Amino acid sequence: AAGRAAAAAGGAVPELLALLQAEPCPAVRNYLCALVREFAKAHYGELVQHDCSSLMLGLMRTDPSPDVRTLATETLDCIFKGVPSALLTFPLKEDLVDVLALRLQNERSAEVMNAVLRLLQTIFVAESGGDQAPADGGAPLLSLFCSMDCHMDLLGHVTAHPQTGSLAARALRLFVQYCP
């Protein structure tokens, strides 16, 4: 933890994000993304300040490595758990919902799917706080998710591997519980 704090204080986060964005080698991207996720556990504010969300969304959408897609998803999950209010001001809501829908429909990796389902649970719980409108005036993520009928994709994962199925069932329960 002291190493993360020293690196964050020393300005490592912007450099790390720049390296991750430019790295062509999947193995190196994997390690760099793992480092970003480590920062997200305790220094999520630093990542929010340096707008890592668009990079993470891009990795979730198109990275050929399932490990990198998993780590990018887990990074956003850590940020939203650490700063639930970040969902209210999240600038890329529609993109996030599109990427989550894409992963729900097309993902073949159980690890990525489990990370996506945990992120959905985090979003549903964080946005369950009532009728608080997003600061940017846009629709809450939960409403966007509802409008895309993604719950049917969740339902399709309930019968998957036991861990994935239980995560999907919990996400579906939260969806039904909190969807407007």
Short mmCIF file of the C-alpha atoms (twelve columns), coordinates in Angstrom:
data_MODEL
# 
_entry.id   MODEL 
# 
loop_
_atom_site.group_PDB 
_atom_site.id 
_atom_site.type_symbol 
_atom_site.label_atom_id 
_atom_site.label_alt_id 
_atom_site.label_comp_id 
_atom_site.label_asym_id 
_atom_site.label_seq_id 
_atom_site.Cartn_x 
_atom_site.Cartn_y 
_atom_site.Cartn_z 
_atom_site.pdbx_PDB_model_num 
ATOM 1   C CA . ALA A 1   0.000   0.000   0.000   1 
ATOM 2   C CA . ALA A 2   2.849   2.388   0.763   1 
ATOM 3   C CA . GLY A 3   4.329   1.674   -2.669  1 
ATOM 4   C CA . ARG A 4   1.023   2.549   -4.367  1 
ATOM 5   C CA . ALA A 5   0.751   5.759   -2.376  1 
ATOM 6   C CA . ALA A 6   4.321   6.790   -3.201  1 
ATOM 7   C CA . ALA A 7   3.846   6.029   -6.893  1 
ATOM 8   C CA . ALA A 8   0.515   7.886   -7.006  1 
ATOM 9   C CA . ALA A 9   2.001   10.884  -5.217  1 
ATOM 10  C CA . GLY A 10  4.972   10.801  -7.587  1 
ATOM 11  C CA . GLY A 11  2.770   11.209  -10.648 1 
ATOM 12  C CA . ALA A 12  2.955   7.628   -11.899 1 
ATOM 13  C CA . VAL A 13  -0.728  7.388   -12.832 1 
ATOM 14  C CA . PRO A 14  -0.741  9.621   -15.937 1 
ATOM 15  C CA . GLU A 15  2.457   7.998   -17.191 1 
ATOM 16  C CA . LEU A 16  1.067   4.531   -16.558 1 
ATOM 17  C CA . LEU A 17  -2.144  5.354   -18.450 1 
ATOM 18  C CA . ALA A 18  -0.136  6.735   -21.383 1 
ATOM 19  C CA . LEU A 19  2.017   3.601   -21.494 1 
ATOM 20  C CA . LEU A 20  -1.038  1.352   -21.370 1 
ATOM 21  C CA . GLN A 21  -2.723  3.230   -24.184 1 
ATOM 22  C CA . ALA A 22  0.314   2.963   -26.470 1 
ATOM 23  C CA . GLU A 23  1.465   -0.585  -25.655 1 
ATOM 24  C CA . PRO A 24  1.144   -3.052  -28.583 1 
ATOM 25  C CA . CYS A 25  2.186   -6.211  -26.690 1 
ATOM 26  C CA . PRO A 26  -0.746  -8.035  -24.978 1 
ATOM 27  C CA . ALA A 27  1.429   -9.420  -22.163 1 
ATOM 28  C CA . VAL A 28  2.789   -5.974  -21.291 1 
ATOM 29  C CA . ARG A 29  -0.721  -4.437  -21.550 1 
ATOM 30  C CA . ASN A 30  -1.880  -7.114  -19.126 1 
ATOM 31  C CA . TYR A 31  0.731   -6.122  -16.538 1 
ATOM 32  C CA . LEU A 32  0.136   -2.412  -17.054 1 
ATOM 33  C CA . CYS A 33  -3.612  -2.859  -16.701 1 
ATOM 34  C CA . ALA A 34  -3.026  -4.897  -13.521 1 
ATOM 35  C CA . LEU A 35  -1.020  -1.960  -12.154 1 
ATOM 36  C CA . VAL A 36  -3.855  0.448   -12.973 1 
ATOM 37  C CA . ARG A 37  -6.305  -1.838  -11.174 1 
ATOM 38  C CA . GLU A 38  -4.017  -1.834  -8.130  1 
ATOM 39  C CA . PHE A 39  -4.190  1.965   -8.093  1 
ATOM 40  C CA . ALA A 40  -7.973  1.766   -8.431  1 
ATOM 41  C CA . LYS A 41  -8.249  -0.139  -5.151  1 
ATOM 42  C CA . ALA A 42  -7.012  2.756   -3.015  1 
ATOM 43  C CA . HIS A 43  -6.261  5.701   -5.307  1 
ATOM 44  C CA . TYR A 44  -9.409  5.777   -7.403  1 
ATOM 45  C CA . GLY A 45  -9.544  9.562   -7.114  1 
ATOM 46  C CA . GLU A 46  -6.226  9.795   -8.927  1 
ATOM 47  C CA . LEU A 47  -7.615  7.664   -11.767 1 
ATOM 48  C CA . VAL A 48  -10.816 9.718   -11.934 1 
ATOM 49  C CA . GLN A 49  -8.740  12.905  -12.010 1 
ATOM 50  C CA . HIS A 50  -6.772  11.581  -14.993 1 
ATOM 51  C CA . ASP A 51  -9.913  10.308  -16.773 1 
ATOM 52  C CA . CYS A 52  -8.918  6.689   -17.183 1 
ATOM 53  C CA . SER A 53  -12.541 5.725   -17.907 1 
ATOM 54  C CA . SER A 54  -12.370 6.202   -21.674 1 
ATOM 55  C CA . LEU A 55  -9.198  4.102   -21.852 1 
ATOM 56  C CA . MET A 56  -10.776 1.349   -19.752 1 
ATOM 57  C CA . LEU A 57  -13.903 1.385   -21.933 1 
ATOM 58  C CA . GLY A 58  -11.783 1.098   -25.060 1 
ATOM 59  C CA . LEU A 59  -9.918  -1.874  -23.601 1 
ATOM 60  C CA . MET A 60  -13.191 -3.496  -22.525 1 
ATOM 61  C CA . ARG A 61  -14.623 -3.033  -26.022 1 
ATOM 62  C CA . THR A 62  -11.804 -4.104  -28.317 1 
ATOM 63  C CA . ASP A 63  -8.760  -5.536  -26.574 1 
ATOM 64  C CA . PRO A 64  -8.067  -9.027  -27.920 1 
ATOM 65  C CA . SER A 65  -6.765  -10.212 -24.540 1 
ATOM 66  C CA . PRO A 66  -9.449  -11.497 -22.152 1 
ATOM 67  C CA . ASP A 67  -7.096  -10.770 -19.249 1 
ATOM 68  C CA . VAL A 68  -6.878  -7.102  -20.240 1 
ATOM 69  C CA . ARG A 69  -10.666 -6.890  -20.740 1 
ATOM 70  C CA . THR A 70  -11.148 -8.412  -17.279 1 
ATOM 71  C CA . LEU A 71  -8.683  -6.019  -15.614 1 
ATOM 72  C CA . ALA A 72  -10.180 -2.966  -17.353 1 
ATOM 73  C CA . THR A 73  -13.663 -3.976  -16.178 1 
ATOM 74  C CA . GLU A 74  -12.419 -4.594  -12.643 1 
ATOM 75  C CA . THR A 75  -10.725 -1.180  -12.654 1 
ATOM 76  C CA . LEU A 76  -14.007 0.586   -13.405 1 
ATOM 77  C CA . ASP A 77  -15.705 -1.557  -10.759 1 
ATOM 78  C CA . CYS A 78  -13.119 -0.456  -8.159  1 
ATOM 79  C CA . ILE A 79  -13.555 3.193   -9.129  1 
ATOM 80  C CA . PHE A 80  -17.363 3.054   -8.900  1 
ATOM 81  C CA . LYS A 81  -17.204 1.233   -5.566  1 
ATOM 82  C CA . GLY A 82  -14.711 3.755   -4.220  1 
ATOM 83  C CA . VAL A 83  -16.583 6.781   -5.565  1 
ATOM 84  C CA . PRO A 84  -20.260 5.839   -6.092  1 
ATOM 85  C CA . SER A 85  -21.058 9.458   -6.926  1 
ATOM 86  C CA . ALA A 86  -18.753 9.115   -9.955  1 
ATOM 87  C CA . LEU A 87  -21.689 7.458   -11.712 1 
ATOM 88  C CA . LEU A 88  -23.652 10.694  -11.463 1 
ATOM 89  C CA . THR A 89  -20.994 12.615  -13.362 1 
ATOM 90  C CA . PHE A 90  -19.701 9.783   -15.531 1 
ATOM 91  C CA . PRO A 91  -19.212 11.364  -18.974 1 
ATOM 92  C CA . LEU A 92  -19.463 8.185   -21.063 1 
ATOM 93  C CA . LYS A 93  -22.720 6.606   -19.860 1 
ATOM 94  C CA . GLU A 94  -24.017 5.573   -23.278 1 
ATOM 95  C CA . ASP A 95  -20.624 4.137   -24.220 1 
ATOM 96  C CA . LEU A 96  -20.446 2.168   -20.973 1 
ATOM 97  C CA . VAL A 97  -23.914 0.693   -21.516 1 
ATOM 98  C CA . ASP A 98  -23.004 -0.165  -25.121 1 
ATOM 99  C CA . VAL A 99  -19.812 -1.908  -24.015 1 
ATOM 100 C CA . LEU A 100 -21.597 -3.807  -21.244 1 
ATOM 101 C CA . ALA A 101 -24.300 -4.902  -23.688 1 
ATOM 102 C CA . LEU A 102 -21.619 -5.998  -26.172 1 
ATOM 103 C CA . ARG A 103 -19.832 -8.042  -23.529 1 
ATOM 104 C CA . LEU A 104 -23.108 -9.600  -22.306 1 
ATOM 105 C CA . GLN A 105 -23.972 -10.650 -25.853 1 
ATOM 106 C CA . ASN A 106 -20.592 -11.713 -27.239 1 
ATOM 107 C CA . GLU A 107 -18.111 -12.476 -24.476 1 
ATOM 108 C CA . ARG A 108 -16.710 -16.020 -24.409 1 
ATOM 109 C CA . SER A 109 -14.356 -15.634 -21.446 1 
ATOM 110 C CA . ALA A 110 -15.873 -16.593 -18.091 1 
ATOM 111 C CA . GLU A 111 -13.455 -14.263 -16.257 1 
ATOM 112 C CA . VAL A 112 -14.481 -11.270 -18.347 1 
ATOM 113 C CA . MET A 113 -18.170 -12.149 -17.993 1 
ATOM 114 C CA . ASN A 114 -17.837 -12.442 -14.215 1 
ATOM 115 C CA . ALA A 115 -16.134 -9.023  -14.067 1 
ATOM 116 C CA . VAL A 116 -18.902 -7.517  -16.227 1 
ATOM 117 C CA . LEU A 117 -21.586 -8.995  -13.973 1 
ATOM 118 C CA . ARG A 118 -19.857 -7.649  -10.842 1 
ATOM 119 C CA . LEU A 119 -19.616 -4.204  -12.466 1 
ATOM 120 C CA . LEU A 120 -23.329 -4.312  -13.299 1 
ATOM 121 C CA . GLN A 121 -24.109 -5.173  -9.684  1 
ATOM 122 C CA . THR A 122 -22.010 -2.215  -8.532  1 
ATOM 123 C CA . ILE A 123 -23.808 0.114   -10.953 1 
ATOM 124 C CA . PHE A 124 -27.269 -1.111  -9.972  1 
ATOM 125 C CA . VAL A 125 -26.559 -0.764  -6.241  1 
ATOM 126 C CA . ALA A 126 -24.846 2.633   -6.593  1 
ATOM 127 C CA . GLU A 127 -27.729 4.031   -8.609  1 
ATOM 128 C CA . SER A 128 -30.389 2.613   -6.312  1 
ATOM 129 C CA . GLY A 129 -30.111 5.655   -4.063  1 
ATOM 130 C CA . GLY A 130 -33.373 7.067   -5.378  1 
ATOM 131 C CA . ASP A 131 -34.317 9.658   -7.929  1 
ATOM 132 C CA . GLN A 132 -31.090 11.607  -7.758  1 
ATOM 133 C CA . ALA A 133 -30.510 12.969  -11.265 1 
ATOM 134 C CA . PRO A 134 -27.064 12.805  -12.817 1 
ATOM 135 C CA . ALA A 135 -25.114 16.047  -12.568 1 
ATOM 136 C CA . ASP A 136 -24.669 16.156  -16.340 1 
ATOM 137 C CA . GLY A 137 -28.432 16.057  -16.928 1 
ATOM 138 C CA . GLY A 138 -28.223 12.720  -18.751 1 
ATOM 139 C CA . ALA A 139 -30.078 9.550   -17.956 1 
ATOM 140 C CA . PRO A 140 -28.893 7.355   -15.102 1 
ATOM 141 C CA . LEU A 141 -26.982 4.266   -16.237 1 
ATOM 142 C CA . LEU A 142 -29.718 2.026   -14.864 1 
ATOM 143 C CA . SER A 143 -32.328 3.742   -17.046 1 
ATOM 144 C CA . LEU A 144 -30.102 3.410   -20.097 1 
ATOM 145 C CA . PHE A 145 -29.586 -0.257  -19.330 1 
ATOM 146 C CA . CYS A 146 -33.354 -0.710  -18.963 1 
ATOM 147 C CA . SER A 147 -34.044 1.003   -22.279 1 
ATOM 148 C CA . MET A 148 -31.743 -1.408  -24.133 1 
ATOM 149 C CA . ASP A 149 -33.527 -4.533  -22.823 1 
ATOM 150 C CA . CYS A 150 -30.205 -5.912  -21.603 1 
ATOM 151 C CA . HIS A 151 -31.995 -7.836  -18.873 1 
ATOM 152 C CA . MET A 152 -32.687 -10.599 -21.397 1 
ATOM 153 C CA . ASP A 153 -28.934 -10.976 -21.882 1 
ATOM 154 C CA . LEU A 154 -28.558 -11.239 -18.104 1 
ATOM 155 C CA . LEU A 155 -31.213 -13.933 -18.025 1 
ATOM 156 C CA . GLY A 156 -29.270 -15.932 -20.602 1 
ATOM 157 C CA . HIS A 157 -26.246 -16.124 -18.285 1 
ATOM 158 C CA . VAL A 158 -28.149 -17.454 -15.260 1 
ATOM 159 C CA . THR A 159 -27.802 -21.022 -16.529 1 
ATOM 160 C CA . ALA A 160 -24.073 -20.660 -17.195 1 
ATOM 161 C CA . HIS A 161 -21.259 -22.003 -15.028 1 
ATOM 162 C CA . PRO A 162 -22.314 -21.854 -11.334 1 
ATOM 163 C CA . GLN A 163 -20.192 -18.801 -10.489 1 
ATOM 164 C CA . THR A 164 -21.262 -16.886 -13.600 1 
ATOM 165 C CA . GLY A 165 -24.859 -18.020 -13.110 1 
ATOM 166 C CA . SER A 166 -24.966 -16.819 -9.511  1 
ATOM 167 C CA . LEU A 167 -23.451 -13.454 -10.465 1 
ATOM 168 C CA . ALA A 168 -25.959 -13.120 -13.317 1 
ATOM 169 C CA . ALA A 169 -28.870 -14.047 -11.040 1 
ATOM 170 C CA . ARG A 170 -27.803 -11.468 -8.451  1 
ATOM 171 C CA . ALA A 171 -27.384 -8.790  -11.136 1 
ATOM 172 C CA . LEU A 172 -30.807 -9.654  -12.536 1 
ATOM 173 C CA . ARG A 173 -32.346 -9.437  -9.052  1 
ATOM 174 C CA . LEU A 174 -30.787 -6.007  -8.524  1 
ATOM 175 C CA . PHE A 175 -31.952 -4.949  -11.977 1 
ATOM 176 C CA . VAL A 176 -35.544 -5.966  -11.206 1 
ATOM 177 C CA . GLN A 177 -35.333 -4.408  -7.748  1 
ATOM 178 C CA . TYR A 178 -33.972 -1.024  -8.856  1 
ATOM 179 C CA . CYS A 179 -34.941 -0.503  -12.489 1 
ATOM 180 C CA . PRO A 180 -37.310 2.462   -12.776 1 
# 
